[in-house]
CSV table of C-alpha atoms and ligand atoms in Angstrom, one decimal:
chain,number,residue,atom,x,y,z
A,1,MET,CA,-12.6,-28.2,13.6
A,2,ARG,CA,-15.0,-25.7,12.5
A,3,GLN,CA,-17.3,-26.5,9.4
A,4,ASP,CA,-17.2,-22.9,7.8
A,5,PHE,CA,-14.3,-20.7,7.1
A,6,LEU,CA,-13.9,-17.7,9.7
A,7,PRO,CA,-12.8,-14.7,7.6
A,8,PHE,CA,-10.5,-12.1,9.5
A,9,SER,CA,-13.0,-9.4,9.0
A,10,LYS,CA,-16.7,-9.1,7.9
A,11,PRO,CA,-18.8,-5.9,7.4
A,12,SER,CA,-22.1,-5.9,9.5
A,13,ILE,CA,-24.9,-5.0,7.1
A,14,SER,CA,-28.7,-5.1,8.2
A,15,GLU,CA,-31.7,-5.9,6.1
A,16,GLU,CA,-32.7,-2.1,7.1
A,17,ASP,CA,-29.3,-1.1,5.5
A,18,ILE,CA,-30.0,-2.8,2.5
A,19,ALA,CA,-33.6,-1.3,2.2
A,20,ALA,CA,-32.0,2.1,2.8
A,21,VAL,CA,-29.8,1.6,-0.3
A,22,GLY,CA,-33.0,0.4,-1.9
A,23,ASP,CA,-34.6,3.7,-1.2
A,24,VAL,CA,-31.9,5.6,-2.8
A,25,LEU,CA,-32.0,3.6,-5.9
A,26,ARG,CA,-35.6,4.2,-6.4
A,27,SER,CA,-35.4,7.9,-5.7
A,28,GLY,CA,-34.1,9.0,-9.0
A,29,TRP,CA,-30.8,10.7,-7.5
A,30,ILE,CA,-28.2,7.9,-7.0
A,31,THR,CA,-24.9,9.9,-7.4
A,32,THR,CA,-23.6,12.7,-5.0
A,33,GLY,CA,-26.5,14.3,-3.6
A,34,PRO,CA,-28.5,14.9,-0.1
A,35,ASN,CA,-27.2,11.6,1.4
A,36,CYS,CA,-23.4,12.7,0.7
A,37,ALA,CA,-24.3,16.2,2.3
A,38,LYS,CA,-26.1,14.5,5.2
A,39,PHE,CA,-23.1,12.0,5.8
A,40,GLU,CA,-20.6,15.0,5.8
A,41,ASP,CA,-22.6,16.6,8.2
A,42,GLU,CA,-23.0,13.8,10.5
A,43,ILE,CA,-19.4,13.0,10.4
A,44,CYS,CA,-18.7,16.4,11.6
A,45,GLU,CA,-21.3,16.2,14.3
A,46,TYR,CA,-19.8,13.0,15.7
A,47,THR,CA,-16.1,13.6,15.4
A,48,GLY,CA,-16.2,17.6,16.2
A,49,ALA,CA,-14.4,18.3,13.0
A,50,GLU,CA,-15.5,21.4,11.3
A,51,ASN,CA,-15.7,20.4,7.8
A,52,ALA,CA,-15.7,17.3,5.9
A,53,VAL,CA,-15.7,15.9,2.0
A,54,ALA,CA,-17.0,12.6,1.3
A,55,ILE,CA,-14.8,10.9,-1.3
A,56,VAL,CA,-14.4,7.5,-3.2
A,57,SER,CA,-11.4,6.2,-1.1
A,58,ALA,CA,-9.0,7.3,1.8
A,59,THR,CA,-6.4,6.8,-1.2
A,60,ALA,CA,-8.2,9.5,-3.3
A,61,GLY,CA,-8.5,11.6,-0.2
A,62,MET,CA,-4.8,11.2,0.2
A,63,HIS,CA,-4.3,12.1,-3.4
A,64,THR,CA,-6.3,15.4,-3.2
A,65,VAL,CA,-5.0,16.4,-0.1
A,66,LEU,CA,-1.4,16.1,-1.0
A,67,MET,CA,-2.2,17.8,-4.3
A,68,ALA,CA,-4.0,20.9,-2.7
A,69,LEU,CA,-1.1,21.3,-0.5
A,70,GLY,CA,1.1,21.6,-3.6
A,71,ILE,CA,3.3,18.3,-2.6
A,72,GLY,CA,5.6,17.5,-5.6
A,73,PRO,CA,8.9,17.0,-6.9
A,74,GLY,CA,11.7,17.9,-4.6
A,75,ASP,CA,9.5,17.5,-1.4
A,76,GLU,CA,9.8,14.9,1.4
A,77,VAL,CA,7.0,13.5,2.9
A,78,ILE,CA,7.4,11.5,6.5
A,79,THR,CA,5.4,8.3,6.7
A,80,PRO,CA,5.8,5.1,8.2
A,81,SER,CA,6.9,2.4,5.9
A,82,LEU,CA,4.4,0.1,8.2
A,83,THR,CA,1.3,1.5,6.5
A,84,TRP,CA,-0.8,0.6,3.7
A,85,VAL,CA,0.9,1.3,0.3
A,86,SER,CA,-1.4,3.6,-0.8
A,87,THR,CA,0.2,6.4,1.1
A,88,VAL,CA,3.8,5.6,-0.4
A,89,ASN,CA,2.4,5.3,-3.8
A,90,ILE,CA,0.4,8.5,-3.9
A,91,ILE,CA,3.7,10.4,-2.6
A,92,THR,CA,5.5,8.8,-5.2
A,93,LEU,CA,3.0,9.4,-8.0
A,94,LEU,CA,3.2,13.0,-7.2
A,95,GLY,CA,6.8,13.0,-7.8
A,96,ALA,CA,7.9,13.7,-4.0
A,97,THR,CA,10.0,11.4,-2.0
A,98,PRO,CA,8.7,9.4,1.0
A,99,VAL,CA,11.0,9.3,4.1
A,100,TYR,CA,10.3,6.5,6.5
A,101,ALA,CA,9.8,7.1,10.4
A,102,ASP,CA,10.6,4.0,12.4
A,103,VAL,CA,7.7,2.7,14.6
A,104,ASP,CA,7.7,2.0,18.1
A,105,ARG,CA,8.3,-1.7,18.4
A,106,ASP,CA,5.4,-2.4,20.5
A,107,THR,CA,2.6,0.0,19.6
A,108,LEU,CA,3.5,0.2,15.9
A,109,LEU,CA,3.0,4.0,16.2
A,110,ILE,CA,5.3,6.7,14.7
A,111,THR,CA,6.5,9.2,17.5
A,112,PRO,CA,7.8,12.7,17.9
A,113,GLU,CA,11.3,11.4,18.5
A,114,SER,CA,11.0,9.0,15.4
A,115,ILE,CA,9.9,11.7,13.1
A,116,GLU,CA,12.3,14.2,14.2
A,117,LYS,CA,15.2,12.5,12.9
A,118,CYS,CA,13.5,12.4,9.4
A,119,ILE,CA,13.2,16.1,9.2
A,120,THR,CA,15.2,18.0,6.4
A,121,PRO,CA,14.6,21.5,4.9
A,122,ARG,CA,12.6,19.7,2.2
A,123,THR,CA,10.2,18.0,4.8
A,124,ARG,CA,6.7,19.3,3.7
A,125,ALA,CA,4.3,16.8,5.5
A,126,ILE,CA,4.1,14.1,8.0
A,127,ILE,CA,1.5,11.3,7.7
A,128,PRO,CA,1.0,9.6,10.8
A,129,VAL,CA,-1.2,6.5,11.1
A,130,HIS,CA,-3.5,5.9,14.1
A,131,TYR,CA,-2.6,2.2,13.9
A,132,ALA,CA,-5.2,-0.5,14.7
A,133,GLY,CA,-7.4,2.1,16.2
A,134,VAL,CA,-4.9,3.8,18.7
A,135,PRO,CA,-3.9,7.4,18.3
A,136,VAL,CA,-0.6,8.7,17.7
A,137,ASP,CA,0.8,11.3,20.2
A,138,LEU,CA,-1.1,14.2,18.7
A,139,ASP,CA,0.2,17.0,20.9
A,140,GLY,CA,4.0,15.9,20.6
A,141,ILE,CA,3.5,15.3,16.9
A,142,TYR,CA,1.5,18.8,16.1
A,143,ALA,CA,4.1,20.6,18.2
A,144,LEU,CA,7.0,19.4,16.2
A,145,ALA,CA,5.3,20.0,12.9
A,146,GLU,CA,4.5,23.7,14.1
A,147,LYS,CA,8.2,24.2,15.1
A,148,HIS,CA,9.2,23.3,11.7
A,149,GLY,CA,6.4,24.7,9.7
A,150,ILE,CA,5.4,21.3,8.3
A,151,THR,CA,1.6,20.1,7.7
A,152,VAL,CA,0.3,16.9,9.5
A,153,ILE,CA,-2.2,14.9,7.7
A,154,GLU,CA,-3.5,12.1,9.8
A,155,ASP,CA,-4.1,8.8,8.3
A,156,ALA,CA,-7.5,8.0,10.4
A,157,ALA,CA,-8.3,4.8,8.3
A,158,HIS,CA,-8.5,2.9,11.5
A,159,ALA,CA,-9.5,5.6,13.7
A,160,VAL,CA,-13.2,6.4,13.4
A,161,GLY,CA,-14.3,6.1,17.1
A,162,THR,CA,-10.8,6.9,18.4
A,163,PHE,CA,-10.2,9.5,21.0
A,164,TYR,CA,-6.9,11.0,22.0
A,165,LYS,CA,-7.1,12.6,25.6
A,166,GLY,CA,-10.9,12.8,25.2
A,167,GLU,CA,-10.8,14.5,21.7
A,168,HIS,CA,-12.1,12.4,18.5
A,169,ILE,CA,-9.6,11.9,15.8
A,170,GLY,CA,-10.6,14.3,13.0
A,171,GLN,CA,-11.2,17.0,15.2
A,172,ARG,CA,-7.7,18.8,15.3
A,173,GLY,CA,-6.3,19.1,11.7
A,174,ILE,CA,-6.3,17.3,8.3
A,175,ALA,CA,-7.6,13.6,8.9
A,176,ILE,CA,-8.6,11.1,6.4
A,177,TYR,CA,-11.1,8.1,7.1
A,178,SER,CA,-11.5,5.1,5.1
A,179,PHE,CA,-14.8,3.0,4.7
A,180,HIS,CA,-13.6,0.2,2.8
A,181,PRO,CA,-15.2,-3.1,3.9
A,182,ILE,CA,-12.8,-4.1,6.6
A,183,LYS,CA,-12.9,-0.8,8.3
A,184,ASN,CA,-15.0,0.0,11.4
A,185,ILE,CA,-17.7,1.3,9.2
A,186,THR,CA,-18.1,0.9,5.5
A,187,THR,CA,-19.8,2.4,2.6
A,188,GLY,CA,-18.6,-0.4,0.2
A,189,GLU,CA,-15.5,1.8,-1.0
A,190,GLY,CA,-15.1,5.4,0.4
A,191,GLY,CA,-13.5,8.0,2.5
A,192,MET,CA,-13.8,11.1,4.1
A,193,VAL,CA,-11.6,13.9,4.4
A,194,THR,CA,-12.0,16.5,7.4
A,195,ALA,CA,-10.1,19.7,8.3
A,196,PRO,CA,-10.6,23.0,10.0
A,197,ASP,CA,-9.9,25.2,7.2
A,198,ASN,CA,-12.9,25.0,5.1
A,199,ASP,CA,-10.8,27.2,2.3
A,200,PHE,CA,-8.2,24.3,2.2
A,201,LEU,CA,-11.0,21.7,1.8
A,202,ASN,CA,-12.6,23.6,-1.2
A,203,LYS,CA,-9.3,22.8,-3.0
A,204,VAL,CA,-10.0,19.2,-2.2
A,205,ARG,CA,-13.5,19.5,-3.3
A,206,GLN,CA,-12.3,20.9,-6.7
A,207,LEU,CA,-9.8,18.4,-7.3
A,208,LYS,CA,-12.3,15.4,-6.4
A,209,PHE,CA,-14.8,16.5,-9.1
A,210,HIS,CA,-12.9,17.6,-12.4
A,211,GLY,CA,-11.5,20.6,-11.1
A,212,LEU,CA,-14.5,22.7,-11.5
A,213,GLY,CA,-15.3,25.8,-9.6
A,214,VAL,CA,-18.2,24.1,-7.8
A,215,ASP,CA,-18.6,20.7,-5.9
A,216,ALA,CA,-20.2,17.7,-7.5
A,217,PHE,CA,-23.5,18.7,-5.5
A,218,ASP,CA,-24.6,22.2,-4.4
A,219,ARG,CA,-26.7,22.4,-1.6
A,220,ASN,CA,-28.5,25.5,-2.7
A,221,THR,CA,-29.2,24.6,-6.1
A,222,GLN,CA,-29.9,20.7,-5.5
A,223,GLY,CA,-27.6,20.0,-8.3
A,224,ARG,CA,-24.6,21.9,-9.9
A,225,ALA,CA,-24.4,24.7,-12.0
A,226,PRO,CA,-23.8,23.4,-15.6
A,227,GLN,CA,-21.8,26.4,-16.6
A,228,ALA,CA,-19.2,25.7,-14.2
A,229,GLU,CA,-15.9,25.8,-15.6
A,230,VAL,CA,-12.3,23.8,-14.9
A,231,ILE,CA,-10.2,26.1,-12.3
A,232,THR,CA,-7.4,23.4,-12.2
A,233,PRO,CA,-7.6,19.9,-13.9
A,234,GLY,CA,-9.0,17.5,-11.4
A,235,PHE,CA,-10.1,13.8,-10.9
A,236,LYS,CA,-13.6,12.1,-10.8
A,237,TYR,CA,-13.5,11.0,-6.9
A,238,ASN,CA,-17.0,12.1,-6.0
A,239,MET,CA,-19.0,9.5,-3.5
A,240,THR,CA,-22.5,8.5,-4.6
A,241,ASP,CA,-25.5,8.8,-2.6
A,242,ILE,CA,-25.8,4.9,-2.6
A,243,SER,CA,-22.6,4.6,-0.8
A,244,ALA,CA,-23.4,7.6,1.6
A,245,VAL,CA,-26.7,6.2,2.8
A,246,LEU,CA,-24.8,3.2,3.9
A,247,GLY,CA,-22.3,5.1,5.6
A,248,ARG,CA,-24.8,7.0,7.5
A,249,ARG,CA,-26.6,4.0,8.7
A,250,GLN,CA,-23.4,2.5,9.8
A,251,LEU,CA,-22.2,5.8,11.5
A,252,ALA,CA,-25.5,5.5,13.4
A,253,LYS,CA,-24.1,2.0,14.6
A,254,LEU,CA,-20.5,2.9,15.1
A,255,GLU,CA,-20.6,3.0,19.1
A,256,GLU,CA,-22.4,-0.5,19.0
A,257,PHE,CA,-19.9,-1.8,16.6
A,258,ASN,CA,-16.9,-0.6,18.5
A,259,ALA,CA,-18.2,-1.9,21.6
A,260,LYS,CA,-18.4,-5.3,20.3
A,261,ARG,CA,-15.0,-5.0,18.9
A,262,THR,CA,-13.8,-4.0,22.4
A,263,ARG,CA,-15.5,-6.8,24.1
A,264,LEU,CA,-13.9,-9.3,21.9
A,265,ALA,CA,-10.5,-7.7,21.9
A,266,LEU,CA,-10.1,-7.7,25.7
A,267,ARG,CA,-11.2,-11.3,25.6
A,268,TYR,CA,-8.4,-12.3,23.0
A,269,ARG,CA,-6.0,-10.6,25.4
A,270,GLU,CA,-7.0,-12.7,28.4
A,271,LEU,CA,-7.1,-16.0,25.9
A,272,LEU,CA,-3.6,-15.0,24.6
A,273,ALA,CA,-2.0,-14.2,28.1
A,274,ASP,CA,-0.6,-17.8,28.5
A,275,ILE,CA,0.3,-18.6,25.0
A,276,PRO,CA,3.9,-17.9,24.3
A,277,GLY,CA,5.3,-16.4,20.9
A,278,VAL,CA,2.1,-14.7,20.2
A,279,LEU,CA,2.3,-11.3,21.0
A,280,PRO,CA,-0.4,-8.9,21.1
A,281,LEU,CA,0.5,-5.1,20.5
A,282,GLU,CA,1.0,-2.7,23.8
A,283,PHE,CA,-0.5,0.6,24.5
A,284,PRO,CA,1.2,3.7,24.7
A,285,GLU,CA,1.5,4.7,28.2
A,286,ASN,CA,2.0,8.5,28.1
A,287,TYR,CA,-1.6,9.7,26.9
A,288,ASP,CA,-5.1,8.7,27.6
A,289,PHE,CA,-7.2,7.3,24.6
A,290,THR,CA,-10.1,5.2,23.7
A,291,HIS,CA,-9.3,2.4,21.2
A,292,ALA,CA,-11.4,1.8,18.2
A,293,TRP,CA,-9.9,-1.9,18.0
A,294,HIS,CA,-10.0,-1.8,14.3
A,295,LEU,CA,-7.4,-4.6,14.1
A,296,PHE,CA,-6.4,-7.2,16.7
A,297,ILE,CA,-2.8,-7.7,15.7
A,298,VAL,CA,-0.3,-10.2,17.1
A,299,ARG,CA,3.3,-11.1,16.4
A,300,ILE,CA,4.6,-14.4,15.7
A,301,ASP,CA,8.0,-14.8,17.3
A,302,ILE,CA,8.6,-18.6,17.7
A,303,ASP,CA,11.8,-20.3,16.6
A,304,GLY,CA,10.9,-22.5,13.5
A,305,LEU,CA,7.5,-21.1,12.6
A,306,SER,CA,7.3,-18.0,10.4
A,307,ARG,CA,4.4,-16.0,10.3
A,308,ASP,CA,3.7,-17.1,6.8
A,309,ALA,CA,3.5,-20.6,7.7
A,310,PHE,CA,1.5,-19.6,10.7
A,311,MET,CA,-1.2,-17.8,8.5
A,312,GLU,CA,-1.0,-20.8,6.2
A,313,LYS,CA,-1.6,-23.5,8.9
A,314,LEU,CA,-4.6,-21.5,10.5
A,315,LYS,CA,-6.2,-21.5,7.1
A,316,GLU,CA,-6.1,-25.0,7.1
A,317,TYR,CA,-8.2,-25.0,10.4
A,318,LYS,CA,-10.6,-22.8,8.7
A,319,ILE,CA,-9.5,-19.5,10.2
A,320,GLY,CA,-8.8,-16.5,8.1
A,321,THR,CA,-6.0,-13.9,9.0
A,322,GLY,CA,-4.8,-10.6,7.6
A,323,LEU,CA,-1.5,-8.9,7.3
A,324,HIS,CA,-1.5,-5.2,8.3
A,325,PHE,CA,1.3,-4.3,6.8
A,326,ARG,CA,4.1,-5.6,5.1
A,327,ALA,CA,6.5,-2.7,5.1
A,328,ALA,CA,6.5,-0.7,1.9
A,329,HIS,CA,10.0,0.1,1.5
A,330,GLY,CA,10.5,-3.9,1.3
A,331,GLN,CA,8.1,-4.2,-1.8
A,332,LYS,CA,9.6,-4.7,-5.0
A,333,TYR,CA,9.4,-1.3,-6.4
A,334,TYR,CA,10.5,0.6,-3.4
A,335,ARG,CA,13.2,-2.0,-2.6
A,336,GLU,CA,14.8,-1.6,-6.1
A,337,ARG,CA,14.7,2.2,-5.9
A,338,ASN,CA,14.5,3.7,-2.3
A,339,VAL,CA,17.5,3.7,-0.2
A,340,VAL,CA,16.7,3.5,3.4
A,341,ALA,CA,19.6,4.1,5.9
A,342,PRO,CA,21.1,0.9,7.0
A,343,GLY,CA,19.7,0.0,10.4
A,344,GLY,CA,17.2,2.8,10.2
A,345,LEU,CA,14.0,0.9,10.3
A,346,VAL,CA,14.7,-1.8,12.8
A,347,ASN,CA,11.4,-2.1,14.7
A,348,THR,CA,9.5,-1.6,11.3
A,349,GLU,CA,11.4,-4.7,9.7
A,350,TRP,CA,10.8,-6.7,13.0
A,351,ASN,CA,7.2,-6.4,13.0
A,352,SER,CA,6.9,-6.8,9.2
A,353,ASP,CA,8.2,-10.1,9.4
A,354,ARG,CA,5.9,-11.1,12.5
A,355,ILE,CA,2.7,-9.2,12.5
A,356,CYS,CA,-0.7,-11.2,11.7
A,357,SER,CA,-4.2,-9.8,12.2
A,358,LEU,CA,-6.6,-12.4,14.0
A,359,PRO,CA,-10.2,-12.3,13.1
A,360,LEU,CA,-12.0,-9.2,14.6
A,361,PHE,CA,-15.3,-8.0,13.6
A,362,PRO,CA,-18.7,-7.1,15.3
A,363,ASP,CA,-20.7,-10.0,14.4
A,364,MET,CA,-18.2,-12.6,15.3
A,365,THR,CA,-19.1,-14.7,18.3
A,366,PHE,CA,-17.0,-15.8,21.5
A,367,GLN,CA,-17.3,-19.3,19.8
A,368,ASP,CA,-15.8,-18.1,16.8
A,369,GLN,CA,-13.0,-16.6,19.0
A,370,ASP,CA,-12.6,-19.9,20.9
A,371,ASP,CA,-12.0,-21.7,17.6
A,372,VAL,CA,-9.3,-19.1,16.7
A,373,ILE,CA,-7.5,-19.7,20.1
A,374,GLU,CA,-8.0,-23.5,19.7
A,375,ALA,CA,-6.5,-23.5,16.2
A,376,ILE,CA,-3.6,-21.3,17.3
A,377,LYS,CA,-2.7,-23.8,20.2
A,378,GLN,CA,-2.7,-26.6,17.5
A,379,VAL,CA,-0.6,-24.7,15.1
A,380,ILE,CA,1.7,-23.9,17.8
A,381,LYS,CA,1.6,-27.2,19.5
A,382,VAL,CA,1.3,-25.7,23.1
B,401,PLP,C1,-7.4,1.1,4.4
B,401,PLP,C2,-6.3,2.1,4.7
B,401,PLP,C3,-5.9,3.0,3.6
B,401,PLP,C4,-6.7,3.2,2.4
B,401,PLP,O1,-7.9,3.1,2.4
B,401,PLP,P1,-9.0,3.2,1.0
B,401,PLP,O2,-10.3,3.6,1.4
B,401,PLP,O3,-8.9,1.7,0.9
B,401,PLP,O4,-8.4,3.9,-0.1
B,401,PLP,C5,-5.1,3.8,4.0
B,401,PLP,N1,-4.3,3.9,5.2
B,401,PLP,C6,-4.4,2.9,6.0
B,401,PLP,C7,-3.5,2.7,7.0
B,401,PLP,C8,-5.2,1.7,5.6
B,401,PLP,O5,-5.6,1.0,6.6
């Protein structure tokens, strides 16, 4: 057995990254400033998005985007239940109703077909998740949304470095990235909203900074006009330059990080191929894509061994795992309040009970990975 605990994820931060953060700390300007502005530009350059706003988290991005769209009581928002709870929380906090589209059993993606079943005259938005780093069927989903006059907000938390038919995620419509430490690149905590419509993003810029009629940092005045006044009550969600400088350095290494993730993920698929009951996800077959390999998810489908017991036992072998995600509709608050049509989320529930994320991060070694496989074999007694 290995000596040290293998976490399921770990950020890759170099001494040069730490030095760059030190330079910002010594510079006299540590909050939203030139590094945030450059980080926004660099995200646009890399993804092909036209405009971007740096923000403190993807959750804050979702909050401000849904508010900027005017979503509130009486509105329905379609989302998978198999997503991070922040999306369902924000919809609920705004007084709107989450409506859950079932996922495909083997890709965990929501599809135009599963979304269409959820559309009503009250539907205002669809929030698909590019799960684990695989894009949803953008053409199908945007066509459906256009037909019904609904806005698409892409949850791109797993998808920096994901391409759909050669197009980077974030290029087409409103998309929200996360830079939480487990994501493909990190700023400590942070996120980015991209959109083709800069007037729309100006509303997000306002809401993320007190609702003032100016951004937190004006590129022309190198600060902000102190006379600015409140246009609409807003929040305090601006990213700091301490975070942004780290994000810029991480972005420059994204392709290297994702190449390392891909190499490990493909090796996992080979090593797991002859282990019964530990089932990797499958890939969508009707479109080309590039996988960002944010997560390596398996489903534990073994009689007499629950997913929770599997995770617990792996921990005894010093192997960390993650759970992305427990279905939101099954969690206490939502279970007690939301009614989901019986039998309506079959694939979501089947996966919610079985999914488990195995360790995957750029600095993980093949030896680490062999330890994971050996521990799995011990735990399931192959
Ligand atoms: C991480 C994550 C979020 C939230 O990101 P934060 O930056 O932590 O707010 C939202 N959706 C999905 C699918 C995620 O994985």
